[in-house]
CSV table of C-alpha atoms in Angstrom, one decimal:
chain,number,residue,atom,x,y,z
F,9,MET,CA,24.1,-54.8,1.7
F,10,GLU,CA,24.6,-51.1,2.4
F,11,ASP,CA,22.0,-49.6,4.6
F,12,LYS,CA,19.3,-47.4,2.9
F,13,LYS,CA,19.6,-43.7,3.1
F,14,THR,CA,16.6,-42.0,4.8
F,15,ILE,CA,15.0,-38.8,3.7
F,16,LEU,CA,12.6,-37.3,6.2
F,17,MET,CA,9.9,-35.0,4.8
F,18,ILE,CA,7.9,-32.5,6.9
F,19,ALA,CA,4.5,-31.8,5.5
F,20,ASN,CA,2.6,-29.0,7.2
F,21,SER,CA,-0.2,-28.9,4.6
F,22,ASP,CA,-1.9,-31.0,1.9
F,23,THR,CA,0.0,-29.0,-0.7
F,24,GLY,CA,3.3,-29.9,1.0
F,25,ALA,CA,2.3,-33.6,1.2
F,26,ASN,CA,1.3,-33.6,-2.4
F,27,GLY,CA,4.6,-32.1,-3.4
F,28,PHE,CA,6.6,-34.7,-1.3
F,29,LEU,CA,4.5,-37.5,-2.9
F,30,SER,CA,5.7,-36.4,-6.3
F,31,PHE,CA,9.3,-36.3,-5.0
F,32,VAL,CA,8.9,-39.9,-3.9
F,33,GLU,CA,7.3,-40.8,-7.2
F,34,ARG,CA,10.3,-39.5,-9.0
F,35,LEU,CA,12.6,-41.8,-7.0
F,36,LYS,CA,10.3,-44.8,-6.5
F,37,ASP,CA,12.7,-47.1,-8.3
F,38,ARG,CA,15.6,-46.2,-6.0
F,39,ASN,CA,15.8,-49.3,-3.7
F,40,ASP,CA,18.6,-47.7,-1.7
F,41,ILE,CA,16.4,-44.8,-0.4
F,42,ARG,CA,13.7,-44.9,2.2
F,43,PHE,CA,11.2,-42.1,2.6
F,44,VAL,CA,9.4,-41.0,5.8
F,45,MET,CA,6.8,-38.3,5.7
F,46,VAL,CA,5.7,-36.5,9.0
F,47,CYS,CA,2.2,-35.0,8.6
F,48,HIS,CA,0.8,-32.0,10.5
F,49,PRO,CA,-2.7,-32.6,11.9
F,50,ARG,CA,-4.2,-30.4,9.2
F,51,VAL,CA,-2.9,-32.8,6.5
F,52,GLN,CA,-5.5,-35.4,5.2
F,53,ILE,CA,-3.3,-38.3,6.3
F,54,ARG,CA,-5.7,-41.0,5.0
F,55,ALA,CA,-5.4,-39.5,1.5
F,56,VAL,CA,-1.6,-39.5,1.8
F,57,LYS,CA,-1.6,-43.2,2.8
F,58,GLU,CA,-3.9,-44.1,-0.1
F,59,LYS,CA,-1.8,-42.3,-2.6
F,60,SER,CA,1.4,-43.8,-1.2
F,61,ARG,CA,0.1,-47.3,-2.2
F,62,ASN,CA,0.5,-46.4,-5.8
F,63,LEU,CA,4.2,-45.6,-5.6
F,64,GLY,CA,5.5,-49.0,-6.7
F,65,ASN,CA,8.7,-50.1,-5.2
F,66,ALA,CA,9.3,-47.0,-3.0
F,67,SER,CA,10.0,-47.7,0.7
F,68,PHE,CA,7.6,-45.1,2.1
F,69,LYS,CA,6.4,-44.5,5.7
F,70,VAL,CA,3.8,-42.0,6.9
F,71,LEU,CA,3.9,-40.6,10.5
F,72,ASP,CA,1.2,-38.6,12.3
F,73,PHE,CA,3.0,-35.8,14.2
F,74,ASP,CA,0.2,-35.2,16.7
F,75,LYS,CA,-2.5,-37.9,16.8
F,76,ARG,CA,-4.3,-36.4,19.8
F,77,GLU,CA,-4.7,-33.0,18.1
F,78,ARG,CA,-6.0,-34.7,15.0
F,79,GLN,CA,-8.5,-36.7,16.9
F,80,ARG,CA,-9.7,-33.6,18.7
F,81,GLY,CA,-10.3,-31.9,15.4
F,82,LYS,CA,-8.7,-28.6,16.3
F,83,ALA,CA,-6.0,-28.5,13.7
F,84,LEU,CA,-7.8,-26.0,11.5
F,85,VAL,CA,-9.0,-23.7,14.2
F,86,ASN,CA,-6.9,-20.6,14.9
F,87,ARG,CA,-6.9,-20.0,18.7
F,88,ASP,CA,-4.0,-17.6,18.9
F,89,TYR,CA,-4.3,-14.6,21.2
F,90,LYS,CA,-6.6,-12.0,19.6
F,91,TYR,CA,-6.3,-8.3,20.5
F,92,VAL,CA,-9.5,-6.8,21.7
F,93,LYS,CA,-10.2,-4.1,24.2
F,94,ASP,CA,-10.8,-6.3,27.3
F,95,ARG,CA,-10.6,-5.3,30.9
F,96,PHE,CA,-7.2,-5.7,32.4
F,97,TYR,CA,-8.0,-8.9,34.4
F,98,VAL,CA,-9.5,-10.5,31.2
F,99,SER,CA,-6.4,-9.6,29.2
F,100,ALA,CA,-4.1,-10.9,31.9
F,101,TYR,CA,-6.1,-14.2,32.0
F,102,LYS,CA,-5.8,-14.6,28.3
F,103,ALA,CA,-2.1,-13.9,28.3
F,104,ALA,CA,-1.5,-16.4,31.1
F,105,PHE,CA,-3.6,-19.1,29.4
F,106,ASN,CA,-1.9,-18.6,26.0
F,107,THR,CA,1.6,-18.6,27.6
F,108,VAL,CA,0.9,-22.0,29.2
F,109,LYS,CA,-0.6,-23.3,25.9
F,110,ILE,CA,2.2,-22.2,23.6
F,111,VAL,CA,5.0,-23.3,26.0
F,112,THR,CA,3.3,-26.7,26.4
F,113,GLN,CA,2.8,-27.1,22.7
F,114,ASN,CA,6.4,-26.3,22.0
F,115,ARG,CA,7.8,-28.6,24.6
F,116,GLN,CA,5.6,-31.5,23.4
F,117,GLY,CA,6.4,-30.8,19.8
F,118,LEU,CA,10.1,-30.8,20.4
F,119,ARG,CA,9.9,-34.0,22.3
F,120,ARG,CA,7.9,-35.7,19.4
F,121,ALA,CA,10.5,-34.4,16.9
F,122,LYS,CA,13.4,-35.7,18.9
F,123,ILE,CA,11.8,-39.2,19.2
F,124,MET,CA,11.0,-39.3,15.4
F,125,MET,CA,14.6,-38.2,14.5
F,126,LYS,CA,16.0,-40.8,16.9
F,127,ASN,CA,13.8,-43.6,15.5
F,128,GLU,CA,14.2,-42.8,11.8
F,129,LYS,CA,17.8,-41.6,11.7
F,130,PRO,CA,17.4,-39.3,8.6
F,131,ASP,CA,20.3,-38.4,6.3
F,132,ALA,CA,18.4,-35.3,5.2
F,133,VAL,CA,15.3,-33.4,6.2
F,134,LEU,CA,13.1,-31.9,3.5
F,135,LEU,CA,10.8,-29.0,4.4
F,136,TYR,CA,7.8,-27.4,2.7
F,137,ALA,CA,8.8,-24.1,4.5
F,138,ASP,CA,11.1,-22.9,7.2
F,139,ASN,CA,9.5,-19.5,7.8
F,140,LYS,CA,6.6,-20.6,10.0
F,141,SER,CA,6.5,-21.3,13.7
F,142,GLU,CA,5.0,-24.8,13.3
F,143,LEU,CA,6.4,-28.3,13.4
F,144,GLU,CA,9.3,-27.6,11.0
F,145,LYS,CA,11.1,-25.6,13.7
F,146,PHE,CA,11.4,-28.7,15.9
F,147,PHE,CA,13.0,-30.8,13.2
F,148,ILE,CA,15.3,-28.0,12.2
F,149,TYR,CA,16.3,-27.6,15.9
F,150,CYS,CA,17.1,-31.3,16.1
F,151,ALA,CA,18.8,-31.5,12.7
F,152,LYS,CA,21.2,-28.7,13.4
F,153,ARG,CA,22.4,-30.3,16.5
F,154,GLN,CA,22.9,-33.6,14.7
F,155,ARG,CA,24.5,-31.9,11.6
F,156,ILE,CA,21.8,-33.3,9.3
F,157,PRO,CA,21.2,-31.0,6.3
F,158,THR,CA,17.8,-29.3,6.1
F,159,ILE,CA,16.5,-28.4,2.6
F,160,VAL,CA,13.4,-26.3,1.7
F,161,ALA,CA,11.9,-28.1,-1.3
F,162,PRO,CA,10.7,-26.2,-4.4
F,163,ILE,CA,7.0,-27.1,-4.1
F,164,CYS,CA,5.0,-23.9,-4.8
F,165,MET,CA,5.3,-20.2,-5.4
F,166,SER,CA,5.2,-18.0,-2.3
F,167,ASP,CA,5.8,-14.3,-2.3
F,168,ILE,CA,5.5,-11.4,0.2
F,169,GLU,CA,2.8,-9.7,-1.9
F,170,GLY,CA,0.6,-12.8,-1.8
F,171,ILE,CA,1.0,-13.1,2.0
F,172,LEU,CA,0.1,-9.5,2.5
F,173,LEU,CA,-2.8,-9.7,0.1
F,174,ASN,CA,-4.5,-12.6,1.9
F,175,PRO,CA,-6.5,-11.2,4.8
F,176,SER,CA,-6.3,-14.5,6.7
F,177,ASN,CA,-2.5,-14.2,7.0
F,178,GLY,CA,-0.8,-12.6,10.0
F,179,PHE,CA,-1.8,-10.1,12.6
F,180,ARG,CA,-3.0,-6.8,11.0
F,181,GLN,CA,-4.7,-3.6,12.0
F,182,LYS,CA,-5.2,-0.1,10.6
F,183,LYS,CA,-2.3,2.3,10.7
F,184,THR,CA,-4.3,4.8,12.6
F,185,ASP,CA,-4.9,2.3,15.5
F,186,LYS,CA,-2.5,2.2,18.4
F,187,LEU,CA,-0.4,-1.0,18.4
F,188,PRO,CA,-0.7,-3.3,21.4
F,189,ILE,CA,2.4,-3.4,23.6
F,190,THR,CA,3.4,-6.8,22.4
F,191,ALA,CA,3.5,-5.6,18.8
F,192,ARG,CA,5.6,-2.6,19.8
F,193,ILE,CA,8.0,-5.0,21.6
F,194,VAL,CA,8.3,-7.2,18.5
F,195,LYS,CA,8.8,-4.2,16.3
F,196,ARG,CA,11.6,-3.0,18.6
F,197,ILE,CA,13.3,-6.4,18.6
F,198,ASN,CA,13.2,-6.9,14.9
F,199,PRO,CA,11.8,-4.1,12.6
F,200,ARG,CA,11.7,-6.5,9.6
F,201,LEU,CA,8.8,-8.3,11.1
F,202,GLU,CA,6.5,-5.4,10.4
F,203,ARG,CA,5.1,-4.6,6.9
F,204,GLU,CA,2.7,-2.1,5.6
F,205,TYR,CA,-0.1,-3.0,3.2
F,206,GLY,CA,-2.6,-0.3,2.1
F,207,ASP,CA,-4.0,1.3,5.2
F,208,GLN,CA,-2.8,-1.7,7.4
F,209,VAL,CA,0.2,-2.6,9.5
F,210,VAL,CA,0.9,-6.3,9.2
F,211,PHE,CA,3.0,-8.7,11.3
F,212,PHE,CA,3.7,-12.2,9.9
F,213,SER,CA,2.3,-13.8,13.1
F,214,GLN,CA,0.6,-12.8,16.3
F,215,PRO,CA,3.1,-10.6,18.3
F,216,PHE,CA,2.3,-12.4,21.6
F,217,ARG,CA,3.2,-15.7,20.1
F,218,GLU,CA,6.3,-14.2,18.4
F,219,ILE,CA,7.7,-13.1,21.8
F,220,LEU,CA,7.3,-16.5,23.4
F,221,GLU,CA,8.7,-18.3,20.4
F,222,ARG,CA,11.9,-16.1,20.6
F,223,LEU,CA,12.2,-16.6,24.3
F,224,MET,CA,12.1,-20.4,23.7
F,225,GLY,CA,14.7,-20.3,21.0
F,226,PHE,CA,12.3,-20.9,18.1
F,227,GLY,CA,12.2,-17.4,16.6
F,228,VAL,CA,12.4,-16.9,12.8
F,229,PRO,CA,14.7,-13.9,11.9
F,230,ASN,CA,12.8,-13.1,8.7
F,231,PRO,CA,9.5,-15.1,8.4
F,232,TRP,CA,8.4,-13.3,5.2
F,233,VAL,CA,10.7,-15.4,3.0
F,234,GLN,CA,12.3,-18.9,3.1
F,235,GLY,CA,15.8,-19.2,4.2
F,236,SER,CA,15.9,-18.0,7.8
F,237,LEU,CA,16.5,-21.4,9.4
F,238,ALA,CA,17.2,-24.1,6.8
F,239,ASP,CA,20.6,-24.9,5.5
F,240,ILE,CA,19.5,-24.9,1.9
F,241,VAL,CA,16.5,-23.3,0.1
F,242,CYS,CA,15.5,-24.4,-3.4
F,243,THR,CA,13.0,-22.6,-5.6
F,244,ALA,CA,11.8,-23.2,-9.1
F,245,TYR,CA,10.7,-19.6,-9.6
F,246,GLN,CA,13.0,-16.8,-10.6
F,247,GLU,CA,10.8,-14.2,-9.0
F,248,GLN,CA,10.9,-16.0,-5.6
F,249,TYR,CA,14.7,-16.5,-6.0
F,250,ASP,CA,15.2,-12.7,-6.6
F,251,GLU,CA,12.9,-11.7,-3.8
F,252,THR,CA,14.7,-14.1,-1.3
F,253,VAL,CA,18.1,-12.7,-2.3
F,254,LYS,CA,16.8,-9.2,-1.8
F,255,GLU,CA,15.4,-10.1,1.7
F,256,LEU,CA,18.3,-12.2,3.0
F,257,GLY,CA,21.1,-10.3,1.4
F,258,GLU,CA,23.5,-11.7,-1.2
F,259,GLU,CA,26.0,-12.9,1.4
F,260,SER,CA,23.5,-14.8,3.4
F,261,ALA,CA,21.9,-16.3,0.2
F,262,LYS,CA,25.2,-17.3,-1.3
F,263,GLY,CA,25.7,-21.1,-1.3
F,264,ARG,CA,22.3,-21.6,0.4
F,265,LEU,CA,19.8,-20.5,-2.3
F,266,PHE,CA,19.4,-22.5,-5.5
F,267,LEU,CA,17.2,-22.2,-8.5
F,268,THR,CA,16.1,-25.8,-9.4
F,269,GLU,CA,13.3,-27.6,-11.1
F,270,SER,CA,10.2,-28.1,-8.9
F,271,VAL,CA,9.7,-31.4,-7.2
F,272,GLU,CA,7.1,-32.2,-9.9
F,273,ASP,CA,8.9,-31.1,-13.1
F,274,GLY,CA,10.4,-34.5,-14.0
F,275,ILE,CA,6.9,-36.0,-13.9
F,276,ILE,CA,5.4,-33.2,-15.9
F,277,ILE,CA,8.2,-33.6,-18.6
F,278,GLU,CA,7.6,-37.3,-18.7
F,279,GLY,CA,3.8,-36.7,-19.2
F,280,TYR,CA,4.6,-34.1,-21.9
F,281,GLU,CA,7.0,-36.4,-23.8
F,282,ASN,CA,4.4,-39.2,-23.6
F,283,ARG,CA,1.3,-37.0,-24.0
F,284,GLU,CA,-0.3,-39.1,-26.7
F,285,SER,CA,-0.3,-42.2,-24.4
F,286,VAL,CA,-1.5,-40.1,-21.5
F,287,ARG,CA,-4.3,-38.6,-23.6
F,288,ASN,CA,-5.3,-42.0,-24.8
F,289,ALA,CA,-5.4,-43.4,-21.2
F,290,LEU,CA,-7.5,-40.4,-20.1
F,291,ALA,CA,-9.9,-40.9,-23.0
F,292,GLN,CA,-10.3,-44.6,-22.2
F,293,LYS,CA,-10.8,-44.1,-18.5
F,294,TYR,CA,-13.2,-41.2,-18.7
F,295,GLY,CA,-14.9,-42.0,-22.0
F,296,LEU,CA,-13.6,-38.9,-23.9
F,297,HIS,CA,-14.3,-38.5,-27.6
F,298,GLN,CA,-13.1,-35.1,-28.8
F,299,LYS,CA,-9.6,-34.4,-30.1
F,300,GLU,CA,-8.8,-31.5,-27.7
F,301,THR,CA,-7.9,-32.3,-24.1
F,302,VAL,CA,-9.3,-29.5,-22.0
F,303,VAL,CA,-8.4,-29.2,-18.3
F,304,ILE,CA,-9.9,-26.9,-15.6
F,305,ALA,CA,-7.5,-26.6,-12.6
F,306,PHE,CA,-9.3,-25.2,-9.6
F,307,SER,CA,-7.2,-23.6,-6.8
F,308,GLU,CA,-7.6,-24.0,-3.1
F,309,ARG,CA,-10.5,-22.1,-1.5
F,310,VAL,CA,-9.3,-19.4,0.9
F,311,GLN,CA,-10.5,-20.2,4.4
F,312,GLN,CA,-12.6,-17.0,4.8
F,313,TRP,CA,-14.3,-17.3,1.5
F,314,SER,CA,-17.9,-18.6,1.3
F,315,LYS,CA,-18.1,-22.3,0.3
F,316,GLU,CA,-21.5,-21.5,-1.4
F,317,ASN,CA,-20.0,-18.8,-3.6
F,318,ASP,CA,-16.9,-20.8,-4.5
F,319,LEU,CA,-19.0,-23.9,-5.5
F,320,TYR,CA,-21.4,-21.7,-7.4
F,321,ASN,CA,-18.6,-20.1,-9.4
F,322,LYS,CA,-17.0,-23.4,-10.1
F,323,GLY,CA,-20.3,-24.5,-11.7
F,324,VAL,CA,-20.4,-21.4,-13.8
F,325,ILE,CA,-16.9,-22.0,-15.0
F,326,VAL,CA,-17.6,-25.6,-16.0
F,327,ARG,CA,-20.9,-24.7,-17.7
F,328,SER,CA,-19.2,-21.9,-19.6
F,329,VAL,CA,-16.4,-24.1,-20.9
F,330,LEU,CA,-18.8,-26.8,-21.9
F,331,GLU,CA,-20.7,-24.3,-24.1
F,332,SER,CA,-17.6,-24.2,-26.4
F,333,PHE,CA,-16.2,-27.7,-25.7
F,334,ASP,CA,-18.0,-31.0,-25.5
F,335,GLU,CA,-15.8,-32.4,-22.7
F,336,VAL,CA,-13.7,-31.1,-19.9
F,337,LEU,CA,-11.5,-32.7,-17.2
F,338,VAL,CA,-11.6,-31.0,-13.8
F,339,SER,CA,-8.5,-31.2,-11.6
F,340,LEU,CA,-9.2,-30.3,-7.9
F,341,HIS,CA,-6.6,-28.7,-5.6
F,342,PRO,CA,-5.1,-31.3,-3.2
F,343,LYS,CA,-6.9,-29.6,-0.3
F,344,SER,CA,-10.3,-29.8,-2.0
F,345,ASP,CA,-13.1,-32.1,-0.8
F,346,PRO,CA,-14.0,-34.3,-3.9
F,347,ASP,CA,-17.5,-35.0,-2.5
F,348,GLU,CA,-18.5,-31.4,-2.2
F,349,ASN,CA,-17.4,-30.9,-5.8
F,350,ARG,CA,-19.0,-34.0,-7.2
F,351,PHE,CA,-22.0,-32.0,-8.4
F,352,LEU,CA,-19.9,-30.7,-11.3
F,353,GLU,CA,-20.1,-34.1,-12.9
F,354,ASP,CA,-23.9,-33.5,-13.3
F,355,PHE,CA,-22.9,-31.3,-16.2
F,356,LYS,CA,-22.8,-33.5,-19.3
F,357,GLY,CA,-19.2,-33.9,-20.5
F,358,CYS,CA,-17.5,-32.9,-17.1
F,359,HIS,CA,-15.2,-35.5,-15.5
F,360,ILE,CA,-13.3,-35.0,-12.2
F,361,VAL,CA,-10.0,-36.7,-12.6
F,362,GLU,CA,-8.4,-38.8,-9.9
F,363,GLU,CA,-4.9,-38.2,-11.3
F,364,PRO,CA,-2.8,-35.4,-9.8
F,365,LEU,CA,-2.5,-32.4,-12.2
F,366,ARG,CA,1.3,-33.0,-12.6
F,367,GLN,CA,0.5,-36.3,-14.3
F,368,ILE,CA,-1.9,-35.0,-16.9
F,369,ILE,CA,-1.0,-31.3,-17.6
F,370,GLY,CA,1.6,-32.3,-20.2
F,371,ALA,CA,-1.3,-33.8,-22.3
F,372,ALA,CA,-3.5,-30.7,-22.1
F,373,ASP,CA,-4.3,-28.7,-25.2
F,374,LEU,CA,-6.1,-26.0,-23.2
F,375,ILE,CA,-6.1,-25.3,-19.5
F,376,VAL,CA,-8.4,-23.0,-17.5
F,377,TYR,CA,-7.1,-21.7,-14.2
F,378,ALA,CA,-7.0,-18.8,-11.7
F,379,ASP,CA,-4.6,-16.0,-12.5
F,380,ILE,CA,-2.9,-16.3,-9.1
F,381,SER,CA,-1.8,-19.9,-9.2
F,382,SER,CA,1.6,-21.6,-9.1
F,383,ILE,CA,0.7,-23.7,-12.2
F,384,PHE,CA,1.3,-20.6,-14.4
F,385,ARG,CA,4.9,-21.7,-14.6
F,386,TRP,CA,4.0,-25.1,-16.0
F,387,VAL,CA,1.5,-23.6,-18.5
F,388,ASP,CA,4.0,-21.1,-19.8
F,389,TRP,CA,6.8,-23.7,-19.7
F,390,LEU,CA,4.9,-26.2,-21.9
F,391,HIS,CA,3.3,-23.5,-24.2
F,392,ILE,CA,-0.2,-24.7,-23.4
F,393,SER,CA,-3.1,-22.6,-24.6
F,394,LYS,CA,-4.8,-21.0,-21.6
F,395,VAL,CA,-7.9,-19.1,-20.3
F,396,THR,CA,-7.6,-17.5,-16.9
F,397,PHE,CA,-10.1,-16.0,-14.5
F,398,ARG,CA,-9.4,-13.7,-11.6
F,399,SER,CA,-8.6,-15.7,-8.5
F,400,TYR,CA,-10.1,-13.3,-6.0
F,401,SER,CA,-13.4,-13.2,-8.0
F,402,MET,CA,-14.1,-16.6,-6.5
F,403,GLN,CA,-15.0,-15.1,-3.1
F,404,GLU,CA,-18.2,-13.5,-4.5
F,405,LYS,CA,-20.8,-14.9,-6.8
F,406,TRP,CA,-20.0,-14.0,-10.4
F,407,THR,CA,-22.3,-11.4,-12.0
F,408,ASP,CA,-23.8,-11.8,-15.4
F,409,ASP,CA,-21.2,-9.4,-16.8
F,410,MET,CA,-18.3,-11.5,-15.3
F,411,ILE,CA,-19.8,-14.7,-16.7
F,412,ALA,CA,-20.2,-13.1,-20.2
F,413,GLU,CA,-16.6,-11.8,-20.1
F,414,PHE,CA,-15.3,-15.3,-19.2
F,415,GLN,CA,-17.5,-17.0,-21.9
F,416,VAL,CA,-16.0,-14.6,-24.5
F,417,LYS,CA,-12.5,-15.7,-23.4
F,418,VAL,CA,-13.4,-19.4,-23.8
F,419,GLU,CA,-15.0,-18.8,-27.2
F,420,ASP,CA,-11.9,-16.9,-28.4
F,421,ALA,CA,-9.7,-19.8,-27.2
F,422,LYS,CA,-11.8,-22.2,-29.2
F,423,LYS,CA,-11.6,-20.2,-32.4
F,424,ALA,CA,-7.8,-19.7,-32.0
F,425,GLY,CA,-7.2,-23.4,-31.7
F,426,THR,CA,-4.4,-25.0,-29.7
F,427,VAL,CA,-0.7,-24.4,-29.9
F,428,LYS,CA,1.4,-26.9,-31.8
F,429,ARG,CA,4.2,-27.9,-29.4
F,430,ALA,CA,7.0,-29.5,-31.4
F,431,TYR,CA,9.8,-28.4,-29.1
F,432,GLU,CA,11.9,-29.5,-26.1
F,433,PRO,CA,11.2,-27.6,-22.8
F,434,GLU,CA,14.4,-26.2,-21.3
F,435,ARG,CA,15.2,-28.0,-18.1
F,436,GLY,CA,17.0,-26.8,-15.0
F,437,ILE,CA,18.7,-28.4,-12.1
F,438,ASP,CA,17.1,-31.8,-11.2
F,439,PHE,CA,15.9,-31.3,-7.6
F,440,ALA,CA,15.8,-35.1,-6.9
F,441,LYS,CA,19.4,-35.4,-8.0
F,442,PHE,CA,20.3,-32.3,-6.1
F,443,VAL,CA,19.1,-33.9,-2.8
F,444,LEU,CA,20.7,-37.3,-3.5
F,445,ASP,CA,24.1,-35.6,-4.1
F,446,ARG,CA,23.9,-34.3,-0.6
F,447,ILE,CA,23.3,-37.5,1.2
């Protein structure tokens, strides 16, 4: 019997892990393929292992990239060098400390990647991203030397504007402030690393770290877009495709950049084609009675946002929808904590679903979601009736005027009724087949 082909997937976030799980789900009946997922310490690895048990015949293995870091619980804490006006000897100490830390982390990370690559012997490496200086760089480094193809998977929408907009991204300061010497060095080395946003100057990562990464051979030529390091980049979004071509240049993108379906599209289409059976299964499981299937899809909470405000607004949204509809299904983002959101089920008619959104969205008659969300593509693609709210409004408690405005939107959607969807969605390149053709 021919040996199985191995696909190694590098998950640096819960979103990435969820995307790769859907990829495995698409190919779960392929007995000639084995799947290995390497999880960054920030990934909820227990949840990944639990979900993997429902993948049927798939040969699936989960590896923890850094068990010690996970046990120490420091994966979510940003301890990069921060620029403050310290005395010279304090700054020198910080620089020395961070140099040792970053160099040690990179050496240990590369060693782990080499061991995993040697043990698993992958035929292809799938990446959530190749523009971050995290664990992906180690596997790309090893794969290039072994001539193993590296492919960025089309999991979610990422654009430069979104990166600049989020205050938690990158190193930033006012244009009127003097740049630290390390930032000036980085700017001199590669001017593309600096961007302007409003009254700020923004670098994708901390300049101090950027310098060390480059000295160690792990620098990313253009971290603002995918495609700097991987052999192939796939995206399901035309906007992202166009932006990447613009950033990388047509010559660099040619033969490397592809517009495909997302990793989840096949599952979504299957759910859409069998929406009546999906709807009946949901009704039976959650005790639903009304004809319309209404779904609220909540996005990830940005790290700096208040947990209290976010949960308060979620309660407002659920209550507002239930004023017009008797029942609603709530789909939480993969990074969300189900326990902290459990209070939503105290509202009569609200049910938090266990199924991933990709499995149920095809059965939805109405979907409520934040306007800055990658699911907009699915909603438009399937012609689902929708109500949106402003994503960044979730950082502050909604005012009475905001609540009233949202309630009017929901009432209008109720009066308008749902869209009758007797059509066949136009499909693109099947990403799963795209990968298999390259191994």
